[in-house]
Amino acid sequence: MTNRDDWDAIVVGSGIGGLVCAAYLAVTGRRVLVLEQHDVAGGNSHVFRRRRAYEFDVGVHYLGDCGPGGVLPAILGGLGLDKRITYREMDQDGFDEIVLPSTSMFMPAGWDRYRRRLKETLPEDAAGLDTFLDICEALGTEMRSALLSGEELTVADLVARTPVTLKWGRHPLSGLFDHCGLSARARTVLAAQSPNYGMGPDQATVSMHATVTDHYVRGAYYPEGGGQMLAAGLVESLEAHGGALLTRAHVTRVLVDGGKVTGVGLADGRSFSAPLVVSNADYRRTVLDLVGAEHFPAKLVTKTREAAMGLPFATLYIALDRPLPERRNANLWWYADDDIGTYYRRLAEGDIDPVSFLFLSFASQKDPQGRAVCPPGHSNFQVMTLCPPEYDRWGVTTGPADGTRYRRVGAYRKSKEEFTEAMLTAAERAIGPFRDHITHLEAATPLTHERYTLSTGGTPFGLADWGGVGVRPDTRTQVEGLHVVGANTRYGSGITGVAVGGIACASAIVGRRLMHEVHDGAVLGDADLLPERDERWDPLAVSRGTGRRHARGLAGIDR
């Protein structure tokens, strides 16, 4: 199938947004080719293995809204994957533990419980919390209702149905904090999970905060088998319906003739033709490099060149030869200061040592039956913190997407080692001593992230400011036949955000309200076409595509 040169649609990049779009185009009758420059599909959802003993999730740490009627299960279920991708509940009475020097709180599922918990923790802010939560809950409900609507909403419909969103959605989160008269401590507790969208309260909009909060307040979950299960299921659906995935296929050009896309060209000289190209690549690189600025209006090119990106992460992947101390099945959001505004100001100034914020995700607690996570009696967890976006923080002036070979640069290695030490010191402040039990320690910087995903600045969050606060591209572009998906679009980042963008893009192409259809129970994919899975089935191997499924170099797990 992949020997053919002409396709109905080509998807550049295999993050979850690209795979969702590709799978829906395939199940609605298009011949679809997905091209991925990395060794496996999945983008920020992929996993990697070490020492034949540990499997680490790169970007899937928890998912919201995966219970009955959930958005992500509906999207995957519409492809016939409801029995192949399942979810484990985290502690619904406290799936996120927020720890400040002066207080701590477990965030529960359910807006009513969340409100009660906040007012118990912050009684002096009770009145302001009510105002804040009334606005966020209403906005989250309005946005979700609009997403699931079965009809195309006009501007007049939106004005009538989303009054809170129209009033508050584009305001900065800090503006709503001011309106509610909230203390610094209350602002920190409320915005503690703001690294979920890579922006502080002065930059993030109320809409972004409210929709992400609403997403998790509807319940927190983890995919059984880890994040690679998402990509593997989508690849199975794509291939079962006549599509194909090529990995190690680096697209360097989207071909345009007479204002219309005609296909793509690869780094190895191959080319494939199609009248429709969906770019799941970084938006800035799509416009300026893959397509070329000459094919877009000058104003769009200017704001794309000048766009600010969400903040990137540095991550430690850690395995221990002992279990973690007993704790709830909850993430930990740890802050060394009660004022989140001070934290983001320090970050903007490049002042990140000592490390004053950490997110800890405990994979071996979330999926204790997962055969690949770690051996019995061991533990597996990730420690993450936000970083300044500038390259010079890491001792280089350009990034790997521009061809910079940074990993052996002395200044980079020194910066990475020093920051690893600072993160370990903070992590032991957060959860107690563990260094004597480390069996694997690996650090990833924003340059690491950029090397694997080619995202501008190594961020998983996409655009933070694209010519205006809260402004982001739609999936359609000004070039005929060219669409975009992924973390840079108006549908947001995170697994569910990009999945929603993927199905929205497919909907625009096929002219159907697919999100409404599948949330209403429609199954467009034929589950009978999906391949059988035996005891040797490996989601990482499946995510390489049929042509490279059995190629050498795939890391295994000894169990």
Coordinates of N, CA and C in Angstrom, one line a residue, residues 149-358:
S149 N -22.3 20.3 20.1 CA -23.5 20.6 19.4 C -23.7 19.9 18.1
G150 N -24.9 19.6 17.8 CA -25.2 18.9 16.5 C -25.4 19.8 15.4
E151 N -25.4 21.1 15.6 CA -25.6 22.1 14.5 C -24.5 23.1 14.4
E152 N -24.3 23.6 13.2 CA -23.3 24.6 13.0 C -23.8 25.9 13.7
L153 N -23.0 26.4 14.7 CA -23.5 27.6 15.4 C -23.1 28.9 14.7
T154 N -24.1 29.7 14.5 CA -23.8 31.1 14.0 C -23.2 32.0 15.1
V155 N -22.8 33.1 14.7 CA -22.3 34.1 15.7 C -23.4 34.5 16.6
A156 N -24.7 34.6 16.1 CA -25.8 34.9 17.0 C -26.1 33.8 18.0
D157 N -25.9 32.5 17.5 CA -26.1 31.4 18.4 C -25.1 31.4 19.5
L158 N -23.8 31.7 19.2 CA -22.8 31.7 20.2 C -23.0 32.8 21.2
V159 N -23.4 34.0 20.7 CA -23.7 35.1 21.6 C -24.8 34.7 22.6
A160 N -25.8 34.0 22.1 CA -26.9 33.6 23.0 C -26.5 32.4 23.9
R161 N -25.7 31.5 23.4 CA -25.5 30.3 24.2 C -24.2 30.4 25.1
T162 N -23.3 31.3 24.8 CA -22.1 31.3 25.6 C -21.8 32.7 26.2
P163 N -22.7 33.3 26.9 CA -22.6 34.6 27.4 C -21.4 34.8 28.4
V164 N -21.1 33.8 29.2 CA -20.0 33.9 30.2 C -18.7 33.8 29.4
T165 N -18.6 33.0 28.4 CA -17.4 32.8 27.6 C -17.1 34.1 26.9
L166 N -18.2 34.7 26.3 CA -18.0 36.0 25.6 C -17.5 37.1 26.5
K167 N -18.0 37.1 27.7 CA -17.7 38.2 28.7 C -16.2 38.0 29.2
W168 N -15.9 36.8 29.5 CA -14.7 36.5 30.3 C -13.6 35.7 29.5
G169 N -14.0 35.0 28.5 CA -13.0 34.0 27.9 C -11.7 34.6 27.5
R170 N -11.6 35.8 26.9 CA -10.4 36.3 26.4 C -9.6 37.2 27.4
H171 N -10.1 37.3 28.6 CA -9.4 38.1 29.7 C -8.3 37.2 30.2
P172 N -7.2 37.8 30.6 CA -6.1 37.0 31.3 C -6.6 36.5 32.6
L173 N -6.2 35.3 33.0 CA -6.6 34.7 34.3 C -6.3 35.6 35.4
S174 N -5.2 36.4 35.4 CA -4.9 37.3 36.5 C -5.9 38.4 36.6
G175 N -6.6 38.8 35.5 CA -7.6 39.8 35.6 C -8.8 39.2 36.3
L176 N -9.2 38.0 36.1 CA -10.3 37.4 36.9 C -9.9 37.3 38.4
F177 N -8.6 36.9 38.7 CA -8.2 36.9 40.1 C -8.4 38.3 40.7
D178 N -8.0 39.3 40.0 CA -8.2 40.7 40.5 C -9.7 41.0 40.7
H179 N -10.5 40.6 39.8 CA -11.9 40.9 39.9 C -12.5 40.2 41.1
C180 N -12.0 39.0 41.4 CA -12.6 38.3 42.6 C -11.9 38.7 43.9
G181 N -10.9 39.5 43.8 CA -10.2 39.9 45.1 C -9.5 38.8 45.8
L182 N -8.9 37.9 45.1 CA -8.3 36.7 45.7 C -6.9 37.0 46.2
S183 N -6.5 36.3 47.3 CA -5.2 36.5 47.9 C -4.2 35.8 47.1
A184 N -2.9 36.1 47.3 CA -1.8 35.4 46.6 C -1.8 33.9 46.8
R185 N -2.1 33.5 48.0 CA -2.2 32.0 48.3 C -3.3 31.4 47.5
A186 N -4.5 32.0 47.5 CA -5.6 31.4 46.7 C -5.3 31.4 45.2
R187 N -4.7 32.4 44.7 CA -4.3 32.4 43.3 C -3.3 31.2 43.0
T188 N -2.4 31.0 43.9 CA -1.5 29.9 43.7 C -2.2 28.5 43.7
V189 N -3.1 28.3 44.7 CA -3.8 27.0 44.7 C -4.6 26.9 43.4
L190 N -5.3 27.9 43.0 CA -6.2 27.8 41.8 C -5.4 27.6 40.5
A191 N -4.2 28.2 40.5 CA -3.4 28.2 39.2 C -2.3 27.2 39.4
A192 N -2.3 26.3 40.4 CA -1.2 25.4 40.6 C -1.0 24.5 39.4
Q193 N -2.0 24.1 38.7 CA -1.9 23.2 37.6 C -1.7 24.0 36.3
S194 N -1.4 25.3 36.3 CA -1.2 26.1 35.1 C -0.1 25.5 34.2
P195 N 0.9 24.8 34.8 CA 1.9 24.2 33.8 C 1.2 23.1 32.9
N196 N 0.0 22.7 33.2 CA -0.8 21.9 32.2 C -1.0 22.6 30.9
Y197 N -0.9 23.9 30.9 CA -1.1 24.6 29.6 C 0.1 25.5 29.3
G198 N 1.1 25.5 30.2 CA 2.4 26.1 29.9 C 2.4 27.6 29.9
M199 N 1.5 28.2 30.7 CA 1.5 29.7 30.8 C 1.1 30.1 32.2
G200 N 1.6 31.2 32.6 CA 1.2 31.8 33.9 C -0.1 32.6 33.8
P201 N -0.6 33.0 35.0 CA -1.9 33.8 35.0 C -1.9 35.1 34.2
D202 N -0.8 35.7 34.0 CA -0.8 36.9 33.2 C -0.9 36.7 31.7
Q203 N -0.6 35.5 31.3 CA -0.6 35.1 29.9 C -1.8 34.2 29.5
A204 N -2.1 33.3 30.3 CA -3.2 32.4 30.1 C -4.6 33.1 30.1
T205 N -5.5 32.7 29.3 CA -6.8 33.3 29.3 C -7.7 32.6 30.3
V206 N -8.8 33.2 30.7 CA -9.8 32.6 31.5 C -10.4 31.4 30.8
S207 N -10.6 31.5 29.5 CA -11.1 30.4 28.8 C -10.2 29.1 28.8
M208 N -8.9 29.4 28.7 CA -8.0 28.2 28.7 C -8.0 27.6 30.1
H209 N -7.9 28.4 31.1 CA -7.9 27.8 32.5 C -9.2 27.1 32.8
A210 N -10.3 27.7 32.4 CA -11.6 27.1 32.8 C -11.9 25.8 32.0
T211 N -11.5 25.7 30.7 CA -11.7 24.5 30.0 C -10.8 23.4 30.5
V212 N -9.6 23.7 30.8 CA -8.7 22.6 31.3 C -9.1 22.2 32.7
T213 N -9.5 23.1 33.5 CA -10.0 22.7 34.9 C -11.3 21.9 34.7
D214 N -12.2 22.3 33.9 CA -13.5 21.5 33.7 C -13.2 20.1 33.2
H215 N -12.2 20.0 32.3 CA -11.8 18.7 31.8 C -11.4 17.8 32.9
Y216 N -10.6 18.2 33.9 CA -10.1 17.3 34.9 C -11.1 17.2 36.1
V217 N -11.9 18.2 36.3 CA -13.0 18.1 37.3 C -14.0 17.0 36.9
R218 N -14.1 16.7 35.7 CA -14.9 15.6 35.2 C -14.3 14.2 35.5
G219 N -13.2 14.2 36.2 CA -12.6 12.9 36.6 C -11.2 12.8 36.0
A220 N -10.3 12.2 36.7 CA -8.9 12.0 36.2 C -8.7 10.5 36.0
Y221 N -8.0 10.2 34.9 CA -7.8 8.8 34.5 C -6.4 8.6 33.9
Y222 N -6.0 7.4 33.7 CA -4.7 7.0 33.1 C -5.0 5.9 32.1
P223 N -4.5 5.9 30.9 CA -4.8 4.8 30.0 C -4.1 3.5 30.4
E224 N -4.9 2.4 30.5 CA -4.3 1.2 30.8 C -3.2 0.8 29.8
G225 N -2.0 0.4 30.3 CA -1.0 0.1 29.4 C -0.1 1.2 29.0
G226 N -0.4 2.5 29.4 CA 0.4 3.6 29.2 C 0.0 4.4 27.9
G227 N 0.7 5.5 27.7 CA 0.3 6.4 26.6 C 0.4 5.9 25.2
Q228 N 1.3 4.9 25.0 CA 1.5 4.4 23.7 C 0.3 3.6 23.2
M229 N -0.6 3.2 24.1 CA -1.8 2.5 23.7 C -2.7 3.4 22.8
L230 N -2.7 4.7 23.1 CA -3.5 5.7 22.3 C -3.0 5.7 20.8
A231 N -1.7 5.9 20.6 CA -1.2 5.9 19.2 C -1.4 4.5 18.6
A232 N -1.1 3.5 19.3 CA -1.2 2.1 18.7 C -2.6 1.8 18.2
G233 N -3.6 2.2 19.0 CA -5.0 1.9 18.6 C -5.4 2.8 17.4
L234 N -4.9 4.0 17.3 CA -5.2 4.9 16.2 C -4.5 4.4 14.9
V235 N -3.3 3.9 15.1 CA -2.6 3.3 13.9 C -3.3 2.0 13.4
E236 N -3.8 1.2 14.3 CA -4.5 0.0 13.9 C -5.8 0.4 13.1
S237 N -6.5 1.4 13.6 CA -7.7 1.9 12.9 C -7.3 2.4 11.5
L238 N -6.3 3.3 11.5 CA -5.9 3.8 10.2 C -5.6 2.7 9.2
E239 N -4.7 1.8 9.6 CA -4.3 0.7 8.7 C -5.4 -0.2 8.3
A240 N -6.3 -0.5 9.3 CA -7.4 -1.4 9.0 C -8.4 -0.8 7.9
H241 N -8.4 0.5 7.8 CA -9.3 1.1 6.9 C -8.6 1.7 5.7
G242 N -7.5 1.0 5.3 CA -6.8 1.3 4.0 C -5.8 2.4 4.1
G243 N -5.5 3.0 5.2 CA -4.5 4.0 5.3 C -3.1 3.4 5.6
A244 N -2.1 4.2 5.7 CA -0.7 3.7 6.0 C 0.0 4.7 6.8
L245 N 1.0 4.2 7.6 CA 1.9 5.0 8.4 C 3.3 4.7 8.0
L246 N 4.1 5.7 7.6 CA 5.5 5.6 7.4 C 6.3 6.3 8.5
T247 N 7.1 5.6 9.2 CA 8.0 6.2 10.2 C 9.4 6.4 9.6
R248 N 10.2 7.2 10.3 CA 11.5 7.6 9.7 C 11.3 8.2 8.3
A249 N 10.3 9.0 8.2 CA 9.9 9.6 6.9 C 9.8 11.1 7.1
H250 N 10.9 11.9 7.0 CA 11.0 13.3 7.4 C 10.5 14.2 6.2
V251 N 9.4 14.8 6.3 CA 8.9 15.7 5.3 C 9.6 17.1 5.5
T252 N 10.2 17.5 4.4 CA 10.9 18.8 4.4 C 10.2 19.9 3.6
R253 N 9.1 19.5 2.8 CA 8.4 20.5 2.0 C 7.0 20.0 1.8
V254 N 6.1 21.0 1.9 CA 4.7 20.8 1.4 C 4.7 21.5 0.1
L255 N 4.3 20.7 -0.9 CA 4.4 21.2 -2.3 C 3.1 22.0 -2.6
V256 N 3.3 23.2 -3.2 CA 2.1 24.1 -3.5 C 2.3 24.5 -4.9
D257 N 1.2 24.5 -5.7 CA 1.2 24.9 -7.1 C -0.1 25.7 -7.3
G258 N 0.1 27.0 -7.7 CA -1.1 27.8 -8.0 C -2.0 28.0 -6.8
G259 N -1.4 28.1 -5.6 CA -2.2 28.3 -4.4 C -2.8 27.1 -3.9
K260 N -2.5 25.9 -4.4 CA -3.1 24.7 -4.0 C -2.0 23.7 -3.6
V261 N -2.2 22.9 -2.5 CA -1.3 21.9 -2.2 C -1.3 20.7 -3.2
T262 N -0.2 20.1 -3.5 CA -0.1 19.0 -4.5 C 0.5 17.8 -3.9
G263 N 1.1 17.9 -2.7 CA 1.7 16.8 -2.1 C 2.9 17.2 -1.2
V264 N 3.8 16.3 -0.9 CA 4.9 16.6 0.0 C 6.2 16.0 -0.5
G265 N 7.3 16.6 -0.1 CA 8.6 16.1 -0.5 C 9.4 15.7 0.8
L266 N 10.2 14.6 0.8 CA 10.9 14.1 1.9 C 12.4 14.4 1.8
A267 N 13.0 14.3 3.0 CA 14.5 14.6 3.1 C 15.2 13.6 2.2
D268 N 14.7 12.4 2.0 CA 15.5 11.4 1.3 C 15.2 11.4 -0.2
G269 N 14.5 12.5 -0.7 CA 14.2 12.6 -2.1 C 12.9 12.1 -2.6
R270 N 12.2 11.3 -1.8 CA 10.9 10.8 -2.2 C 9.9 11.9 -2.2
S271 N 8.8 11.7 -2.9 CA 7.7 12.6 -2.9 C 6.4 11.9 -3.0
F272 N 5.3 12.4 -2.4 CA 4.0 11.8 -2.5 C 3.0 12.9 -2.9
S273 N 2.1 12.5 -3.7 CA 1.1 13.6 -4.2 C -0.3 13.3 -3.5
A274 N -0.9 14.4 -3.3 CA -2.3 14.4 -2.7 C -2.9 15.8 -2.8
P275 N -4.2 16.0 -3.0 CA -4.8 17.3 -3.1 C -5.1 17.9 -1.7
L276 N -4.8 17.1 -0.7 CA -5.1 17.5 0.7 C -3.9 17.1 1.6
V277 N -3.4 18.1 2.3 CA -2.3 17.9 3.3 C -2.7 18.4 4.6
V278 N -2.6 17.6 5.7 CA -2.9 18.0 7.0 C -1.5 18.1 7.8
S279 N -1.1 19.2 8.2 CA 0.1 19.3 9.0 C -0.1 19.2 10.5
N280 N 0.5 18.2 11.0 CA 0.5 18.0 12.5 C 1.9 18.4 13.0
A281 N 2.7 19.1 12.1 CA 4.0 19.6 12.5 C 3.7 20.9 13.3
D282 N 4.8 21.4 13.9 CA 4.8 22.7 14.6 C 4.2 23.8 13.6
Y283 N 3.3 24.6 14.1 CA 2.7 25.6 13.2 C 3.7 26.6 12.6
R284 N 4.6 27.1 13.4 CA 5.5 28.0 12.9 C 6.4 27.4 11.8
R285 N 6.8 26.2 12.0 CA 7.7 25.5 11.0 C 6.8 25.2 9.8
T286 N 5.6 24.9 10.0 CA 4.7 24.6 8.8 C 4.6 25.8 7.9
V287 N 4.3 26.9 8.5 CA 4.1 28.2 7.7 C 5.4 28.6 7.1
L288 N 6.5 28.7 7.9 CA 7.7 29.4 7.4 C 8.7 28.5 6.7
D289 N 8.6 27.2 7.0 CA 9.6 26.2 6.4 C 9.0 25.2 5.5
L290 N 8.0 24.5 5.9 CA 7.4 23.4 5.1 C 6.7 24.0 3.9
V291 N 5.8 24.9 4.1 CA 5.1 25.5 3.0 C 5.8 26.7 2.4
G292 N 6.2 27.6 3.3 CA 6.9 28.8 2.8 C 6.1 30.1 2.9
A293 N 6.7 31.1 3.5 CA 6.1 32.4 3.8 C 5.4 33.0 2.5
E294 N 6.0 32.7 1.3 CA 5.4 33.3 0.1 C 4.0 32.9 -0.2
H295 N 3.5 31.8 0.4 CA 2.2 31.3 0.1 C 1.1 31.8 1.1
F296 N 1.5 32.7 2.0 CA 0.6 33.2 3.1 C 0.5 34.7 3.0
P297 N -0.6 35.3 3.5 CA -0.6 36.7 3.6 C 0.5 37.3 4.5
A298 N 1.0 38.4 4.2 CA 2.1 39.0 4.9 C 1.8 39.2 6.4
K299 N 0.6 39.6 6.7 CA 0.2 39.8 8.1 C 0.3 38.5 8.9
L300 N -0.2 37.4 8.4 CA -0.1 36.1 9.0 C 1.4 35.7 9.2
V301 N 2.2 35.9 8.2 CA 3.6 35.6 8.3 C 4.3 36.4 9.5
T302 N 4.0 37.6 9.5 CA 4.6 38.5 10.6 C 4.2 38.0 12.0
K303 N 2.9 37.8 12.2 CA 2.5 37.4 13.6 C 3.0 36.0 13.9
T304 N 3.2 35.1 12.8 CA 3.8 33.8 13.1 C 5.2 33.9 13.4
R305 N 6.0 34.7 12.8 CA 7.4 34.9 13.1 C 7.6 35.5 14.5
E306 N 6.7 36.4 14.9 CA 6.8 37.1 16.2 C 6.0 36.4 17.3
A307 N 5.4 35.2 17.0 CA 4.6 34.6 18.0 C 5.4 34.1 19.3
A308 N 4.8 34.2 20.4 CA 5.4 33.6 21.6 C 4.9 32.2 21.8
M309 N 5.7 31.3 22.3 CA 5.3 29.9 22.5 C 5.1 29.7 24.0
G310 N 4.3 28.6 24.3 CA 4.2 28.2 25.6 C 5.5 27.8 26.2
L311 N 5.6 27.7 27.5 CA 6.9 27.3 28.1 C 7.2 25.9 28.0
P312 N 8.5 25.5 27.9 CA 8.9 24.1 27.8 C 9.2 23.5 29.2
F313 N 9.3 22.2 29.2 CA 9.6 21.5 30.4 C 11.1 20.9 30.4
A314 N 11.6 20.7 31.6 CA 12.7 19.8 31.8 C 12.2 18.7 32.6
T315 N 12.6 17.4 32.3 CA 12.0 16.3 32.9 C 13.1 15.3 33.4
L316 N 12.9 14.7 34.6 CA 13.7 13.6 35.0 C 12.9 12.4 35.0
Y317 N 13.4 11.3 34.4 CA 12.8 10.0 34.4 C 13.5 9.1 35.4
I318 N 12.8 8.7 36.4 CA 13.5 8.1 37.5 C 12.9 6.7 37.8
A319 N 13.7 5.7 38.1 CA 13.3 4.4 38.5 C 14.1 4.1 39.8
L320 N 13.4 3.4 40.8 CA 13.9 3.1 42.0 C 13.8 1.6 42.2
D321 N 14.7 1.0 43.1 CA 14.7 -0.4 43.4 C 13.8 -0.7 44.6
R322 N 12.9 0.2 44.9 CA 12.0 0.0 46.0 C 10.7 0.7 45.6
P323 N 9.6 0.3 46.3 CA 8.3 1.0 46.0 C 8.4 2.4 46.6
L324 N 7.5 3.2 46.1 CA 7.4 4.6 46.6 C 6.6 4.5 48.0
P325 N 6.9 5.4 48.9 CA 6.1 5.4 50.1 C 4.6 5.5 49.8
E326 N 3.8 4.8 50.6 CA 2.4 4.7 50.3 C 1.7 6.1 50.2
R327 N 1.0 6.3 49.2 CA 0.3 7.6 48.9 C -0.9 7.4 48.1
R328 N -1.7 8.4 48.0 CA -2.9 8.3 47.1 C -2.4 8.2 45.7
N329 N -3.3 7.7 44.8 CA -3.0 7.7 43.4 C -3.3 9.1 42.9
A330 N -2.3 10.0 43.1 CA -2.5 11.4 42.8 C -1.1 11.9 42.3
N331 N -1.2 12.9 41.4 CA 0.0 13.7 41.0 C 0.3 14.6 42.1
L332 N 1.5 15.1 42.1 CA 2.0 16.1 43.1 C 2.4 17.4 42.4
W333 N 1.8 18.5 42.8 CA 2.2 19.9 42.3 C 2.8 20.6 43.5
W334 N 4.1 20.7 43.5 CA 4.8 21.2 44.7 C 5.4 22.6 44.4
Y335 N 5.2 23.6 45.3 CA 5.7 24.9 45.1 C 6.5 25.3 46.4
A336 N 7.6 26.0 46.2 CA 8.4 26.4 47.3 C 8.0 27.8 47.8
D337 N 7.0 28.4 47.1 CA 6.6 29.8 47.4 C 5.0 29.8 47.4
D338 N 4.4 30.6 48.2 CA 3.0 30.8 48.2 C 2.4 31.7 47.2
D339 N 3.3 32.3 46.4 CA 2.9 33.3 45.4 C 3.3 32.9 44.0
I340 N 2.3 32.4 43.3 CA 2.6 31.9 41.9 C 3.0 33.0 41.0
G341 N 2.6 34.2 41.2 CA 3.0 35.3 40.4 C 4.5 35.5 40.5
T342 N 5.1 35.4 41.7 CA 6.5 35.5 41.9 C 7.3 34.4 41.2
Y343 N 6.7 33.2 41.2 CA 7.3 32.0 40.5 C 7.4 32.3 39.0
Y344 N 6.3 32.8 38.4 CA 6.4 33.0 36.9 C 7.3 34.2 36.6
R345 N 7.3 35.2 37.5 CA 8.2 36.3 37.2 C 9.7 35.9 37.3
R346 N 10.0 35.1 38.2 CA 11.4 34.5 38.3 C 11.7 33.7 37.0
L347 N 10.7 32.9 36.6 CA 10.9 32.1 35.4 C 11.2 33.0 34.2
A348 N 10.4 34.1 34.1 CA 10.6 35.0 32.9 C 12.0 35.6 32.9
E349 N 12.6 35.8 34.1 CA 13.9 36.4 34.3 C 15.0 35.4 34.1
G350 N 14.7 34.1 34.0 CA 15.7 33.0 33.9 C 16.2 32.6 35.2
D351 N 15.5 32.9 36.3 CA 16.0 32.6 37.6 C 15.3 31.3 38.1
I352 N 16.0 30.2 37.8 CA 15.3 28.9 38.1 C 16.1 27.9 39.0
D353 N 17.2 28.5 39.6 CA 17.9 27.7 40.6 C 18.1 28.5 41.9
P354 N 17.5 28.1 43.0 CA 16.9 26.8 43.2 C 15.5 26.6 42.5
V355 N 15.3 25.3 42.2 CA 14.0 25.0 41.5 C 12.9 25.2 42.5
S356 N 11.9 26.0 42.2 CA 10.8 26.3 43.1 C 9.4 25.8 42.7
F357 N 9.4 25.0 41.6 CA 8.1 24.3 41.3 C 8.5 22.9 40.7
L358 N 7.7 21.9 41.1 CA 7.8 20.6 40.5 C 6.4 20.0 40.3

